[in-house]
Amino acid sequence: MRVGQGGSGPGAHTPDGSAIEMYEQAEANGEDEFIDKAIDPKSSILELGCGTGRITRPLLARGHQVVAVDESAEMIARIPETETIQSTIGELRLDRQFDVVLMMSYLINVADDAERLRLLETCAHHVRPGGSVLIQQQLPTQLAEPVVLEREHSRMEISDVEHLPGNKVAATITHTRNGRTWSQQLLTQNLTEEHLTGQLTEAGLQLAEYLTPDTSWVRARPI
Ligand SMILES: C[S@@+](CC[C@H](N)C(=O)[O-])C[C@H]1O[C@@H](n2cnc3c(N)ncnc32)[C@H](O)[C@@H]1O
């Protein structure tokens, strides 16, 4: 497990504390439709941190070509439908470029500037000239306070919220699905626009636009 990250509950967990069996049960929640509208038809996509393919599969079904990357062999074993690569994002260096590099699930909010830069450098390395890097970032409102969200077959609780210097936030997120419970300890860092644009530039990217008014989805392009 990485510093500040850990997970507990049934089955195996990835180094960032994600529970494989929990993600296996999870379904897309409109993200694939949103991404599809933001990119060209039949795009080649490099998806970083793909997990069990929750978003990979619907993007494939929409006609895109997806190469799915995750450091967890157990995660990518769940995606036989397409090419998968087991690698940390920071170390990935393929000899190929893609129309779109997708890095969602708040991976950009890792609470370490050097690691975040490595993630962005990987994005920059793999996007073709004129292509898009789509990033989903955490908003300061998201882990701001304890909260419980109940749905018909699932429950999500945010607890142990601790606001730390440098816009960092530690919290525990507990999911219950069909009577089974998983907890994940998170250490995240919210990014100001200045912080984000500075690191994008350092990686050879520029902020092209926010794809949502709340700024949670960012499109960056190679400089
Ligand atoms: C929270 S899960 C989300 C998976 C998927 N994006 C989704 O939305 O269903 C995060 C995934 O990213 C992977 N991951 C996190 N940091 C990573 C890194 N530095 N390199 C490679 N994979 C990473 C984890 O192994 C995990 O499968």
Short mmCIF file of N, CA, C and O and ligand atoms in Angstrom, two decimals, residues 2 14-16 18 23 47 49-52 54-55 69-72 75 87-90 104-105 107 115 119, ligand 1:
data_model
loop_
_atom_site.label_atom_id
_atom_site.label_comp_id
_atom_site.label_asym_id
_atom_site.label_seq_id
_atom_site.Cartn_x
_atom_site.Cartn_y
_atom_site.Cartn_z
N ARG A 2 0.38 2.31 -0.64
CA ARG A 2 1.13 3.57 -0.62
C ARG A 2 0.86 4.32 0.67
O ARG A 2 -0.13 4.07 1.37
N THR A 14 -5.73 -3.19 -4.31
CA THR A 14 -4.60 -2.66 -5.08
C THR A 14 -3.75 -1.81 -4.13
O THR A 14 -4.19 -1.48 -3.02
N PRO A 15 -2.53 -1.41 -4.58
CA PRO A 15 -1.70 -0.57 -3.71
C PRO A 15 -2.35 0.75 -3.31
O PRO A 15 -1.96 1.35 -2.31
N ASP A 16 -3.35 1.24 -4.07
CA ASP A 16 -4.02 2.48 -3.64
C ASP A 16 -5.24 2.18 -2.76
O ASP A 16 -5.99 3.10 -2.41
N SER A 18 -7.87 0.23 -3.48
CA SER A 18 -9.13 -0.10 -4.17
C SER A 18 -9.40 -1.60 -4.04
O SER A 18 -8.50 -2.42 -4.23
N TYR A 23 -15.02 -3.09 -7.13
CA TYR A 23 -15.06 -2.47 -8.46
C TYR A 23 -15.66 -3.40 -9.50
O TYR A 23 -16.27 -2.95 -10.47
N GLU A 47 -6.35 4.41 -21.46
CA GLU A 47 -7.03 4.64 -20.17
C GLU A 47 -6.08 4.27 -19.03
O GLU A 47 -5.68 3.11 -18.90
N GLY A 49 -5.23 3.71 -15.13
CA GLY A 49 -5.94 3.40 -13.88
C GLY A 49 -7.33 2.87 -14.19
O GLY A 49 -8.33 3.33 -13.63
N CYS A 50 -7.38 1.86 -15.06
CA CYS A 50 -8.67 1.39 -15.61
C CYS A 50 -9.46 0.52 -14.63
O CYS A 50 -10.65 0.29 -14.84
N GLY A 51 -8.80 0.01 -13.57
CA GLY A 51 -9.51 -0.88 -12.64
C GLY A 51 -10.02 -2.12 -13.34
O GLY A 51 -9.32 -2.73 -14.17
N THR A 52 -11.25 -2.50 -13.04
CA THR A 52 -11.83 -3.73 -13.61
C THR A 52 -12.50 -3.47 -14.96
O THR A 52 -13.18 -4.35 -15.48
N ARG A 54 -14.68 -0.85 -15.61
CA ARG A 54 -16.02 -0.27 -15.42
C ARG A 54 -16.35 0.73 -16.54
O ARG A 54 -17.48 0.75 -17.05
N ILE A 55 -15.36 1.53 -16.94
CA ILE A 55 -15.56 2.53 -17.99
C ILE A 55 -15.00 2.02 -19.33
O ILE A 55 -15.47 2.41 -20.40
N VAL A 69 -4.77 0.41 -18.85
CA VAL A 69 -3.55 0.27 -18.03
C VAL A 69 -3.90 0.31 -16.55
O VAL A 69 -4.68 1.17 -16.10
N ASP A 70 -3.32 -0.60 -15.79
CA ASP A 70 -3.45 -0.55 -14.34
C ASP A 70 -2.25 -1.28 -13.73
O ASP A 70 -1.72 -2.22 -14.33
N GLU A 71 -1.85 -0.86 -12.54
CA GLU A 71 -0.72 -1.56 -11.92
C GLU A 71 -1.15 -2.89 -11.32
O GLU A 71 -0.30 -3.73 -10.98
N SER A 72 -2.45 -3.09 -11.18
CA SER A 72 -2.95 -4.31 -10.55
C SER A 72 -3.28 -5.38 -11.59
O SER A 72 -4.20 -5.21 -12.41
N MET A 75 -6.85 -6.52 -11.28
CA MET A 75 -7.84 -5.62 -11.89
C MET A 75 -7.94 -5.89 -13.39
O MET A 75 -9.02 -6.17 -13.92
N SER A 87 1.10 -1.89 -15.48
CA SER A 87 2.21 -0.95 -15.26
C SER A 87 1.74 0.11 -14.29
O SER A 87 0.55 0.45 -14.24
N THR A 88 2.68 0.66 -13.53
CA THR A 88 2.33 1.90 -12.84
C THR A 88 2.23 2.98 -13.92
O THR A 88 2.87 2.89 -14.98
N ILE A 89 1.42 3.98 -13.65
CA ILE A 89 1.22 5.03 -14.66
C ILE A 89 2.54 5.79 -14.87
O ILE A 89 2.94 6.04 -16.01
N GLY A 90 3.20 6.10 -13.77
CA GLY A 90 4.42 6.91 -13.87
C GLY A 90 5.51 6.25 -14.70
O GLY A 90 6.32 6.94 -15.33
N MET A 104 -8.98 9.27 -15.10
CA MET A 104 -10.11 9.67 -14.26
C MET A 104 -9.93 9.16 -12.84
O MET A 104 -8.83 8.84 -12.42
N SER A 105 -11.01 9.14 -12.09
CA SER A 105 -11.02 8.58 -10.72
C SER A 105 -10.10 9.34 -9.77
O SER A 105 -9.59 8.75 -8.81
N LEU A 107 -7.12 10.32 -9.84
CA LEU A 107 -5.73 9.91 -9.66
C LEU A 107 -4.81 11.12 -9.62
O LEU A 107 -3.76 11.10 -8.97
N GLU A 115 5.00 12.77 -7.73
CA GLU A 115 4.24 11.66 -8.33
C GLU A 115 3.21 12.21 -9.32
O GLU A 115 3.02 11.65 -10.41
N LEU A 119 2.70 11.34 -13.34
CA LEU A 119 1.44 10.93 -14.00
C LEU A 119 1.19 11.80 -15.22
O LEU A 119 0.83 11.31 -16.29
C1 LIG B 1 -10.51 3.92 -7.75
S1 LIG B 1 -10.02 2.71 -8.92
C2 LIG B 1 -10.95 3.29 -10.33
C3 LIG B 1 -10.90 2.40 -11.52
C4 LIG B 1 -11.60 2.93 -12.77
N1 LIG B 1 -10.97 4.15 -13.28
C5 LIG B 1 -13.05 3.20 -12.50
O1 LIG B 1 -13.47 4.37 -12.55
O2 LIG B 1 -13.79 2.25 -12.26
C6 LIG B 1 -8.38 3.28 -9.24
C7 LIG B 1 -7.54 2.31 -10.07
O3 LIG B 1 -6.34 2.97 -10.44
C8 LIG B 1 -5.25 2.13 -10.23
N2 LIG B 1 -4.10 2.99 -9.91
C9 LIG B 1 -4.03 3.94 -8.95
N3 LIG B 1 -2.84 4.54 -8.99
C10 LIG B 1 -2.13 3.95 -9.99
C11 LIG B 1 -0.83 4.14 -10.52
N4 LIG B 1 -0.01 5.07 -10.04
N5 LIG B 1 -0.44 3.35 -11.55
C12 LIG B 1 -1.29 2.41 -12.06
N6 LIG B 1 -2.52 2.19 -11.60
C13 LIG B 1 -2.95 2.95 -10.58
C14 LIG B 1 -5.65 1.22 -9.08
O4 LIG B 1 -4.93 0.00 -9.12
C15 LIG B 1 -7.15 1.06 -9.33
O5 LIG B 1 -7.41 -0.06 -10.13
#
